[in-house]
PDB file of C-alpha atoms in Angstrom:
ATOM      1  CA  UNK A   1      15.351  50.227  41.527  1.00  0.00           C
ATOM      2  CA  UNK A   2      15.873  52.337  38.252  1.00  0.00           C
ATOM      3  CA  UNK A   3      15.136  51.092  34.818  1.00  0.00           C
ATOM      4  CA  UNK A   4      18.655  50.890  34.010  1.00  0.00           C
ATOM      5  CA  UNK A   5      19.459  48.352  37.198  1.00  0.00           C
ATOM      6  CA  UNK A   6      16.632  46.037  35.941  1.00  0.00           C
ATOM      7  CA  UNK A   7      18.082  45.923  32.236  1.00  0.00           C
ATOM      8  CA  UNK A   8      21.179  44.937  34.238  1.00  0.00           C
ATOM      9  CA  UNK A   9      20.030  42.325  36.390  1.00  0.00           C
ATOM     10  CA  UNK A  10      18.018  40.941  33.282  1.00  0.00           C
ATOM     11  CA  UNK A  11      21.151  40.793  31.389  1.00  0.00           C
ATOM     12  CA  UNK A  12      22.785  39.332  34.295  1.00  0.00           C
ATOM     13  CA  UNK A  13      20.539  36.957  34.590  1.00  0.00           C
ATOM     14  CA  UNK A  14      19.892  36.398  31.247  1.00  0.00           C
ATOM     15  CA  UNK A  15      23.476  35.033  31.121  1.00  0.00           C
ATOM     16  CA  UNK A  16      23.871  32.976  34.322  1.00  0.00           C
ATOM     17  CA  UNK A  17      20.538  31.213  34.044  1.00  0.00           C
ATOM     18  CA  UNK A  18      22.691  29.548  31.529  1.00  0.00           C
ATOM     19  CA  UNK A  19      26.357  29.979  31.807  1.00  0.00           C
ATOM     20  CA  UNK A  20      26.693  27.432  35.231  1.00  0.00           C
ATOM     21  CA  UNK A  21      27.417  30.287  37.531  1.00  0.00           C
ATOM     22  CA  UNK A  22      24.143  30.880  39.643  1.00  0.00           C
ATOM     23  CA  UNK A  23      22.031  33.414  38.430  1.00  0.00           C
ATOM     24  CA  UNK A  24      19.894  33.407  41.669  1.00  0.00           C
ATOM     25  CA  UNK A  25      23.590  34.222  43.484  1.00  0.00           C
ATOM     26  CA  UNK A  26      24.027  36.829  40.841  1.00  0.00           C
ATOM     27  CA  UNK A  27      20.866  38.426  41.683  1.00  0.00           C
ATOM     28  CA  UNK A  28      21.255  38.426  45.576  1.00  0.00           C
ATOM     29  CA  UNK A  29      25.067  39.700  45.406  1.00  0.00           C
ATOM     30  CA  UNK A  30      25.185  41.900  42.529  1.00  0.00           C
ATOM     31  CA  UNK A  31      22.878  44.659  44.610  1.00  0.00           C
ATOM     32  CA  UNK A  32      24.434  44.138  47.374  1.00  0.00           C
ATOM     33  CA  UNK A  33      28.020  44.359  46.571  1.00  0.00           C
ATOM     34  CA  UNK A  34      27.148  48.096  44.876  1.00  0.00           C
ATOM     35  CA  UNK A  35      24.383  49.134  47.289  1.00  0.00           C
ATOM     36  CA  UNK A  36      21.342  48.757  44.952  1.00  0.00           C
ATOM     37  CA  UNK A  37      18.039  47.944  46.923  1.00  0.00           C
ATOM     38  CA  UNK A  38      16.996  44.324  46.501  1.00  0.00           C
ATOM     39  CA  UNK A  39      15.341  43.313  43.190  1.00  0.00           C
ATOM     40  CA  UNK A  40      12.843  41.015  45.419  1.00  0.00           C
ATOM     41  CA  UNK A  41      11.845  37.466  44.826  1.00  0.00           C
ATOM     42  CA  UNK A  42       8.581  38.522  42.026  1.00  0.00           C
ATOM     43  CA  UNK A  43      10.993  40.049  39.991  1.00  0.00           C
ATOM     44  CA  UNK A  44      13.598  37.399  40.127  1.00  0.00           C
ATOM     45  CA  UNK A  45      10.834  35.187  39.716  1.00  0.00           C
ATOM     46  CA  UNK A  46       9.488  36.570  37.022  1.00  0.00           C
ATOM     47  CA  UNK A  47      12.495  37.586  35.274  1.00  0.00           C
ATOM     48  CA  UNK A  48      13.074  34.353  34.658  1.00  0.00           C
ATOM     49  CA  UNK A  49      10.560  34.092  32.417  1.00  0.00           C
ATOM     50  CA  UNK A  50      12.478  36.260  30.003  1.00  0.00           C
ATOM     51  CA  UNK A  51      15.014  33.222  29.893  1.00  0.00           C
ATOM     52  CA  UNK A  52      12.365  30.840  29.097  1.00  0.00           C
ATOM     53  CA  UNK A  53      11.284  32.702  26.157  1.00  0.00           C
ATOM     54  CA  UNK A  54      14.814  32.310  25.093  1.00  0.00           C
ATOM     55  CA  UNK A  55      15.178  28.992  25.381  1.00  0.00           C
ATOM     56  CA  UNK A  56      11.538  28.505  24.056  1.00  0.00           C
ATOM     57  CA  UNK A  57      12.804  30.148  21.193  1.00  0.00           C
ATOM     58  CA  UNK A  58      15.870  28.267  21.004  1.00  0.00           C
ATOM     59  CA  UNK A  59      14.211  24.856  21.177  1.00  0.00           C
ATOM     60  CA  UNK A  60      11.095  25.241  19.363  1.00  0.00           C
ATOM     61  CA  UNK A  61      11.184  22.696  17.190  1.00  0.00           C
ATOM     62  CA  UNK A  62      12.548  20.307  19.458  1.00  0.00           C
ATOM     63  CA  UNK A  63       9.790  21.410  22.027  1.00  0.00           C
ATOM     64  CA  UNK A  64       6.937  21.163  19.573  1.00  0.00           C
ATOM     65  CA  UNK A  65       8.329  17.511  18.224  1.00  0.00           C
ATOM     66  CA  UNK A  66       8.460  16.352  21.821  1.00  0.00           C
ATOM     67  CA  UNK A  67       5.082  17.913  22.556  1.00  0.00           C
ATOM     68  CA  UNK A  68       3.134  16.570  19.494  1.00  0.00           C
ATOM     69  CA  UNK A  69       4.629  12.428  20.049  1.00  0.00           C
ATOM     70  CA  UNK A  70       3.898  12.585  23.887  1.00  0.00           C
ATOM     71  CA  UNK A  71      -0.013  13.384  23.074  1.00  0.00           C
ATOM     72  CA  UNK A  72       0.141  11.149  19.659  1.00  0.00           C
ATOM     73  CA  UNK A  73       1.758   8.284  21.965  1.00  0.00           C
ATOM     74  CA  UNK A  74      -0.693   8.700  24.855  1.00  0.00           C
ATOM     75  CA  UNK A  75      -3.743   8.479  22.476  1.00  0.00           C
ATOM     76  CA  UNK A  76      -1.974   5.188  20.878  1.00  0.00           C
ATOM     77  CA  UNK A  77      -1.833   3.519  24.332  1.00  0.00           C
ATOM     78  CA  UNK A  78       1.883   3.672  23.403  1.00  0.00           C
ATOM     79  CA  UNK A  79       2.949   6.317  25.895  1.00  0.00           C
ATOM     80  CA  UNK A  80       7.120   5.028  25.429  1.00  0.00           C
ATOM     81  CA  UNK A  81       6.523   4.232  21.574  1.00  0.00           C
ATOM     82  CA  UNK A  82       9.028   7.172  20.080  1.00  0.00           C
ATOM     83  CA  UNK A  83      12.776   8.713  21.608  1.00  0.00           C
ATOM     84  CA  UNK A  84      10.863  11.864  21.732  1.00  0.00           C
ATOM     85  CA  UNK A  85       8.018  10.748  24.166  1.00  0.00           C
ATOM     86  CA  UNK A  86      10.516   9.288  26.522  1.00  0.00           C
ATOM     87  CA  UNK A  87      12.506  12.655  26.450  1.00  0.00           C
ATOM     88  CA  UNK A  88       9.069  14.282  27.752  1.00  0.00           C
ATOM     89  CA  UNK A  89       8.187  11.634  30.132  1.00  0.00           C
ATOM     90  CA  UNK A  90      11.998  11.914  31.877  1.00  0.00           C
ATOM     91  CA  UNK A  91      11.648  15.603  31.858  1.00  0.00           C
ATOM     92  CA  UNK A  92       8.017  15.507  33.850  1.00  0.00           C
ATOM     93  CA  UNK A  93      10.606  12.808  35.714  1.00  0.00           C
ATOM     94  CA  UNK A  94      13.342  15.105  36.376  1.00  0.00           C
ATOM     95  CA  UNK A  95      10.823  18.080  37.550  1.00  0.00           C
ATOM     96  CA  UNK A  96       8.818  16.543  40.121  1.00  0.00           C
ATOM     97  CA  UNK A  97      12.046  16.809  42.849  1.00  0.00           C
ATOM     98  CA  UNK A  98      11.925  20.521  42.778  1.00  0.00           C
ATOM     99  CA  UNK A  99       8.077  21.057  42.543  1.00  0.00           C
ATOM    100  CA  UNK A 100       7.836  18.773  45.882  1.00  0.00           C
ATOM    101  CA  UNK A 101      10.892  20.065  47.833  1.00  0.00           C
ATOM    102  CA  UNK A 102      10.168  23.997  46.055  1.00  0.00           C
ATOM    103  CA  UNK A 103       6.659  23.449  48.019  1.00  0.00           C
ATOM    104  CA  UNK A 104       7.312  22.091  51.036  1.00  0.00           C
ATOM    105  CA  UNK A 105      10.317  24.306  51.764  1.00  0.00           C
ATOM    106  CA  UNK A 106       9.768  27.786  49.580  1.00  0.00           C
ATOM    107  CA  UNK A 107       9.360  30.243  53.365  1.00  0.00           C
ATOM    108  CA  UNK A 108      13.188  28.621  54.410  1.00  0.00           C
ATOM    109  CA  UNK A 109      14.588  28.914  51.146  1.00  0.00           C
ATOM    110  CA  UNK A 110      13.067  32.778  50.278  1.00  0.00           C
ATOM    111  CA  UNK A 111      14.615  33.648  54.349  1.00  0.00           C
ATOM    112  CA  UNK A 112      17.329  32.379  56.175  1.00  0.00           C
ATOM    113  CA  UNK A 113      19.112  30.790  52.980  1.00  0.00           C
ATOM    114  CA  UNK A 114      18.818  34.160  50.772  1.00  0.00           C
ATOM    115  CA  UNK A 115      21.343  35.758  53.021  1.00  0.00           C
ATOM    116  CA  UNK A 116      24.378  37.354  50.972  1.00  0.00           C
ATOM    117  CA  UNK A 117      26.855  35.181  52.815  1.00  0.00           C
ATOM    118  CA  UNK A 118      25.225  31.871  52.537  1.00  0.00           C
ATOM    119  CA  UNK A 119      24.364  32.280  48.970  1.00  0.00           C
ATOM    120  CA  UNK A 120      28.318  33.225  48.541  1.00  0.00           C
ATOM    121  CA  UNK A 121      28.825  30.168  50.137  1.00  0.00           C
ATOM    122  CA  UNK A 122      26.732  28.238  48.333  1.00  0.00           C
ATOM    123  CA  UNK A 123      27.989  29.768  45.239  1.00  0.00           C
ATOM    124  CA  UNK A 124      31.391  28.232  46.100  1.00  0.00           C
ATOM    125  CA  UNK A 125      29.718  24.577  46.237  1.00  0.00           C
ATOM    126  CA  UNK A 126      28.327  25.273  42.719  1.00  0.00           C
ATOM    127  CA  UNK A 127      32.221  25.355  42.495  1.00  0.00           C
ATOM    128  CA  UNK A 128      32.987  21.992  43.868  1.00  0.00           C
ATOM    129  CA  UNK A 129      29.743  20.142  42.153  1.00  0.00           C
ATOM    130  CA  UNK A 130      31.149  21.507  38.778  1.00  0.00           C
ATOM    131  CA  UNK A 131      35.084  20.022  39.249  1.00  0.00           C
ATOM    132  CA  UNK A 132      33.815  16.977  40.858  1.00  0.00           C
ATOM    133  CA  UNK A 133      31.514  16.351  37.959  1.00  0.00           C
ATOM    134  CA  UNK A 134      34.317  16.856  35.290  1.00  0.00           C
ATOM    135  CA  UNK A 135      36.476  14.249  37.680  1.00  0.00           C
ATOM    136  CA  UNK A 136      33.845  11.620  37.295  1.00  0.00           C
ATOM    137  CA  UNK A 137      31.968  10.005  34.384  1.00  0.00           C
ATOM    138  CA  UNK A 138      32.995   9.005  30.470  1.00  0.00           C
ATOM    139  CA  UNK A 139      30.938  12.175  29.027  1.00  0.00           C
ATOM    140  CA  UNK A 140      30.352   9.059  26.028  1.00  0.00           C
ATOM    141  CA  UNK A 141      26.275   9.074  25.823  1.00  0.00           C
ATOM    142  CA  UNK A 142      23.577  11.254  23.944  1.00  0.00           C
ATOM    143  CA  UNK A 143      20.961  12.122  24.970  1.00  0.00           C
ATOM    144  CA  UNK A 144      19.223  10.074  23.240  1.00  0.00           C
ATOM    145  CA  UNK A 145      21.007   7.495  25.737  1.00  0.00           C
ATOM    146  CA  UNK A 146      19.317   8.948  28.795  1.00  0.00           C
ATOM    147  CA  UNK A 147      17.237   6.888  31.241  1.00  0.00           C
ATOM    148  CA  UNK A 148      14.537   7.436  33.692  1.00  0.00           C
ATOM    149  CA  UNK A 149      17.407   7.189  36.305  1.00  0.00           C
ATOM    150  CA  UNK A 150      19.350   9.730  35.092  1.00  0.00           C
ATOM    151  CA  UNK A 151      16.267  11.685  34.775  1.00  0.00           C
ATOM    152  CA  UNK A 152      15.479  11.476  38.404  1.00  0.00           C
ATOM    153  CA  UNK A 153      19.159  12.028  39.372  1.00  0.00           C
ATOM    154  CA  UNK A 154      19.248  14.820  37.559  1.00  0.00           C
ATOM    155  CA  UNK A 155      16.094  16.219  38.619  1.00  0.00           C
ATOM    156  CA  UNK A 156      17.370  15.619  42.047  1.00  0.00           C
ATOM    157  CA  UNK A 157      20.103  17.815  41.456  1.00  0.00           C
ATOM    158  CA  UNK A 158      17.928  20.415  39.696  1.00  0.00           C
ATOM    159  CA  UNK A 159      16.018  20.353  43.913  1.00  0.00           C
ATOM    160  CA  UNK A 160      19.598  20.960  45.392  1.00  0.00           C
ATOM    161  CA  UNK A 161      19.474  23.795  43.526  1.00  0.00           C
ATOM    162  CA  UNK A 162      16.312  25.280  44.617  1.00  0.00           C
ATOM    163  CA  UNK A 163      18.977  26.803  47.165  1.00  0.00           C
ATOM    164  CA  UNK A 164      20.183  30.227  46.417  1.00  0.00           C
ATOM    165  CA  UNK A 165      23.764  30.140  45.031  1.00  0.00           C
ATOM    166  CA  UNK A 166      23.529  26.802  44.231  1.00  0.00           C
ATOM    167  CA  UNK A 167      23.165  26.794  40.199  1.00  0.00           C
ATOM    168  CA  UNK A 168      20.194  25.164  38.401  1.00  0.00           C
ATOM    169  CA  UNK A 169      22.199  24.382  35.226  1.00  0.00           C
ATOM    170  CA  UNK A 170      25.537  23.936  37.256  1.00  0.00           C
ATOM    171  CA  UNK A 171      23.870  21.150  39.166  1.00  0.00           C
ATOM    172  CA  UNK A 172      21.996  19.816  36.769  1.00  0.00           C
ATOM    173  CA  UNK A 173      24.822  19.637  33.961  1.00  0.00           C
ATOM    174  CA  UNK A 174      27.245  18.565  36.559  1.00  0.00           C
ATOM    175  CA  UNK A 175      24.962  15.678  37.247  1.00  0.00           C
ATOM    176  CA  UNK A 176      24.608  14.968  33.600  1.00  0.00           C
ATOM    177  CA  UNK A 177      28.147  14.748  33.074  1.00  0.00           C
ATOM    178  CA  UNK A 178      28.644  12.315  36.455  1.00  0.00           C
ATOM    179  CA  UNK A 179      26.139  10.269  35.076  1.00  0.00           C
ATOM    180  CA  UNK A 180      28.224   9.895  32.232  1.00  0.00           C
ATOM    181  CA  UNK A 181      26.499  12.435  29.553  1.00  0.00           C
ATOM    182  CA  UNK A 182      28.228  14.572  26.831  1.00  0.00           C
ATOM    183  CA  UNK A 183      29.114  17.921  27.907  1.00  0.00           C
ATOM    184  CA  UNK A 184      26.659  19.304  25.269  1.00  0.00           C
ATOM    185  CA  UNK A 185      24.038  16.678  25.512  1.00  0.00           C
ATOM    186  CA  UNK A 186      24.216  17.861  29.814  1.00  0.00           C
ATOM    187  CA  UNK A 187      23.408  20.859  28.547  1.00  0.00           C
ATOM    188  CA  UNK A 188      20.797  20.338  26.756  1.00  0.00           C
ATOM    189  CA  UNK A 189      18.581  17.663  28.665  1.00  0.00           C
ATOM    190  CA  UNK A 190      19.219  21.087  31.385  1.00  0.00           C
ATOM    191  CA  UNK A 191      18.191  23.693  29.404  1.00  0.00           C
ATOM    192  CA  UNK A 192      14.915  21.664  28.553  1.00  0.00           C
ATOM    193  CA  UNK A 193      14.319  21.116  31.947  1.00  0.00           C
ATOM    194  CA  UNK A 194      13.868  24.653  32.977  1.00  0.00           C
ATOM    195  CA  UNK A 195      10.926  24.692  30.546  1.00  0.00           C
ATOM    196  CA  UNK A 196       8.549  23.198  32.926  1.00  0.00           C
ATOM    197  CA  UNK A 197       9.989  24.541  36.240  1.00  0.00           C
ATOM    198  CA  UNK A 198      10.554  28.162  35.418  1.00  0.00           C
ATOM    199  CA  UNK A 199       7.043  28.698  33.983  1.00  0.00           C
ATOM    200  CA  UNK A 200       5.459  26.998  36.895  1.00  0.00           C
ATOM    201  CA  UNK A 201       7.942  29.399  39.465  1.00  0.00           C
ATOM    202  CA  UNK A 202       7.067  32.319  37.613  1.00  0.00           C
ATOM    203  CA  UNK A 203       3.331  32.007  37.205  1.00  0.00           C
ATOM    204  CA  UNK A 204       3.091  31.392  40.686  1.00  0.00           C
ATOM    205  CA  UNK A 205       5.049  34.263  41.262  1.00  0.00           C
ATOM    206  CA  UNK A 206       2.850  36.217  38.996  1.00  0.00           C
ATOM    207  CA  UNK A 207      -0.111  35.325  40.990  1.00  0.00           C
ATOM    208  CA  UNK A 208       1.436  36.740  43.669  1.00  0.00           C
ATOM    209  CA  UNK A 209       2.197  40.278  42.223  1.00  0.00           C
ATOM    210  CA  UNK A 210      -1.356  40.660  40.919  1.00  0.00           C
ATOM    211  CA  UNK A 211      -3.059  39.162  44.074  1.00  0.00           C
ATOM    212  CA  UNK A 212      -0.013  41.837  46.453  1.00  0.00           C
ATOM    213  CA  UNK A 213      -0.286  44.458  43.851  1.00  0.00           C
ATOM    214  CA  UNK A 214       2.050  46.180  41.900  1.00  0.00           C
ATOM    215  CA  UNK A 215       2.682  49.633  40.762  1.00  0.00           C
ATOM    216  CA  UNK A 216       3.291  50.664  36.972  1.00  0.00           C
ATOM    217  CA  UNK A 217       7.206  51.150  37.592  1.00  0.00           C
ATOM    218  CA  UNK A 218       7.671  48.124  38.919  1.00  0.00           C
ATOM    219  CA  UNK A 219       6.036  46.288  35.945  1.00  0.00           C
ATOM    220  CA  UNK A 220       7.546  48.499  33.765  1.00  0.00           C
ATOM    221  CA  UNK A 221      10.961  47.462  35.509  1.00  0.00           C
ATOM    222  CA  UNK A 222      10.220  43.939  35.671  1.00  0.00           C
ATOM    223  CA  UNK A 223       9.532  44.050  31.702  1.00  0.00           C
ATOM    224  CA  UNK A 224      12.411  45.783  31.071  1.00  0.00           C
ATOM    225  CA  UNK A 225      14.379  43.201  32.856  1.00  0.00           C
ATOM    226  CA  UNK A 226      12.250  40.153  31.103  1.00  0.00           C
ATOM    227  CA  UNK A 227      13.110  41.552  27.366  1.00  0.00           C
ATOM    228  CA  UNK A 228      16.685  42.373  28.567  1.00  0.00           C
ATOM    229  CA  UNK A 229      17.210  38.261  30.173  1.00  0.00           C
ATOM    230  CA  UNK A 230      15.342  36.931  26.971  1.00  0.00           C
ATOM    231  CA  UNK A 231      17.851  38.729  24.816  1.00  0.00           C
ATOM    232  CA  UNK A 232      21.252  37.410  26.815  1.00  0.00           C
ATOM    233  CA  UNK A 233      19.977  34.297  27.553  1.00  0.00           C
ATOM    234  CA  UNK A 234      18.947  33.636  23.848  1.00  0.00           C
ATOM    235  CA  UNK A 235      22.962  34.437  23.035  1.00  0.00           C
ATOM    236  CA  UNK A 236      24.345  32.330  26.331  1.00  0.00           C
ATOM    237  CA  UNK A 237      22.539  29.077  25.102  1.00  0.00           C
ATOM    238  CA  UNK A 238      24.364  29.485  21.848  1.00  0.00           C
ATOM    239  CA  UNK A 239      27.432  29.909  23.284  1.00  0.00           C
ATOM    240  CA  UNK A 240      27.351  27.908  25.764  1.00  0.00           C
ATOM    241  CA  UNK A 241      26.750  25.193  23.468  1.00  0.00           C
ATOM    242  CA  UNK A 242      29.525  25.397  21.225  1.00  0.00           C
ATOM    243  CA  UNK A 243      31.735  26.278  24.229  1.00  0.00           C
ATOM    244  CA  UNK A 244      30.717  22.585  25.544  1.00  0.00           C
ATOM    245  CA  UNK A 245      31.515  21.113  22.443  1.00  0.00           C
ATOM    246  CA  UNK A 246      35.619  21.350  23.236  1.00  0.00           C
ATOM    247  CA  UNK A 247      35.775  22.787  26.205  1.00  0.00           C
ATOM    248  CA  UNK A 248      35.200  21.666  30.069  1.00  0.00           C
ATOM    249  CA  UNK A 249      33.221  23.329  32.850  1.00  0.00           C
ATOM    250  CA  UNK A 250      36.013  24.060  35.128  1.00  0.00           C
ATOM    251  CA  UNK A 251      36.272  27.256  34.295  1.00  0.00           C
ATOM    252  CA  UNK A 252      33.000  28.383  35.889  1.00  0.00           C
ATOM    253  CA  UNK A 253      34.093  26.056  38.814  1.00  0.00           C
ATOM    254  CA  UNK A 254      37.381  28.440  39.260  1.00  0.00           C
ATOM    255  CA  UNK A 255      34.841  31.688  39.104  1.00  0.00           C
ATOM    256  CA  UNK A 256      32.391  30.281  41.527  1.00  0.00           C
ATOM    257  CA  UNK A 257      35.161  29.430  43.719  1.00  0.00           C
ATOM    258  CA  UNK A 258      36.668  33.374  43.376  1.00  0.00           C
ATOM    259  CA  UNK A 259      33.689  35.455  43.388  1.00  0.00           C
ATOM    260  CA  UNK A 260      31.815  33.230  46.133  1.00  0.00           C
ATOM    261  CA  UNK A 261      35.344  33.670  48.290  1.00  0.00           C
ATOM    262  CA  UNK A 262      35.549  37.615  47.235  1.00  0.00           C
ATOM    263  CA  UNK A 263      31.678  38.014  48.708  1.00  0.00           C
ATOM    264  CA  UNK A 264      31.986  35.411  51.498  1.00  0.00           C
ATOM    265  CA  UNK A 265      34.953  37.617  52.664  1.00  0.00           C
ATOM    266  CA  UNK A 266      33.152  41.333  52.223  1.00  0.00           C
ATOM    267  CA  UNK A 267      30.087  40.002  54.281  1.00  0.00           C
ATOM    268  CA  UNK A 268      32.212  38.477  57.220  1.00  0.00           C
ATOM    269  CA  UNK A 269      35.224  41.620  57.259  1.00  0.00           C
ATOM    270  CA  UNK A 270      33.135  44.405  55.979  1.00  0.00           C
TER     271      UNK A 270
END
């Protein structure tokens, strides 16, 4: 890989960590549609990481608030006392699905499922989840409205996605919306959910480059791909955002459904 593929592929993902397109199918078919060895599961991994810091960055505030009433709560006996303690308590909620299933499954998931044409395929069901979920649901409630059910629905969602091509934040809005969330209220309760799961993913990940090894290139590429996903992703959130505010997620449905087709037809009729 040369520096200038991992600023790609952290701009690519960057941008579809957030924009509901996959940005685990991005990674996987992006080489391989224009012949670029694979970018390999510690730097996707870690890569990631560079769109935490952007939606770190992006929710700060909101993070900290949630943060500093979960411990206050907790040390008042009153763990549900405040909106902002239950927002932390569903998102611990919503993660467990994925830590569980992420564990007992990771060797399937990293082998047979990462192969170009399934994770086209799956790419196309990131397709279907998103229509369905704009057929279904009011799209009335805040998020201050959420439950511990949606949580774990949602979460559950967020494990469906632990497949390759299937999106994290495609899922996970999509369930927000069928359980009856605002489009940008989806978003959000998503994007805050990553928080927990990404860091875990890519510490463990992390672990596994130090305890492997790695040469200075590749963590020079992997940085260079970090600062270049922090940087898009930071500008994705925002736009997605506003985007949500007036507009519906069909869109990404109708690109899932064209690039996923374009790929699954190049691997079977190369």
């Amino acid at each position: 890989m040369t520096l200038l593929q991992a600023i790609i592929l952290g701009i690519v993902q960057g941008a579809t960590e957030f924009i509901p397109v996959s940005s685990n199918a991005h990674l996987v078919l992006i080489p391989w549609l224009l012949g670029w060895p694979p970018s390999g599961m510690i730097f996707d991994t870690v890569i990631h990481w560079g769109t935490l810091l952007a939606v770190v960055s992006f929710f700060w505030q909101e993070l900290v608030s949630i943060f500093k009433n979960v411990i206050r709560d907790l040390v008042n006996r009153t763990p549900l006392a405040s909106a902002e303690s239950r927002l932390g308590w569903m998102l611990v909620v919503a993660t467990l699905p994925a830590v569980i299933l992420g564990l007992l499954f990771e060797e399937i998931i990293e082998g047979i499922l990462s192969e170009p044409v399934w994770v086209a395929a799956s790419l196309m069901v990131t397709g279907l989840i998103l229509w369905v979920s704009e057929s279904i649901g009011n799209r009335t409630r805040p998020v201050g409205a959420l439950t511990f059910t949606d949580a774990l629905m949602i979460g559950l969602a967020q494990a469906v996605a632990l497949v390759p091509g299937i999106s994290r934040s495609g899922s996970t809005i999509g369930a927000g919306l069928a359980r009856g969330l605002e489009r940008p209220a989806a978003a959000r309760f998503s994007f805050l959910m990553m928080v927990p799961i990404v860091f875990g993913a890519g510490l463990l990940k992390l672990f596994d480059a130090i305890e492997v090894g790695m040469s200075e290139e590749g963590m020079m590429m992997v940085f260079a791909g970090l600062i270049a996903a922090a940087i898009s992703g930071y500008l994705c959130v925002t736009l997605l955002l506003r985007y949500l505010a007036t507009q519906s997620v069909r869109s990404f449905a109708v690109y899932c459904w064209l690039f996923g087709g374009l790929c699954v037809l190049i691997a079977l009729f190369p």
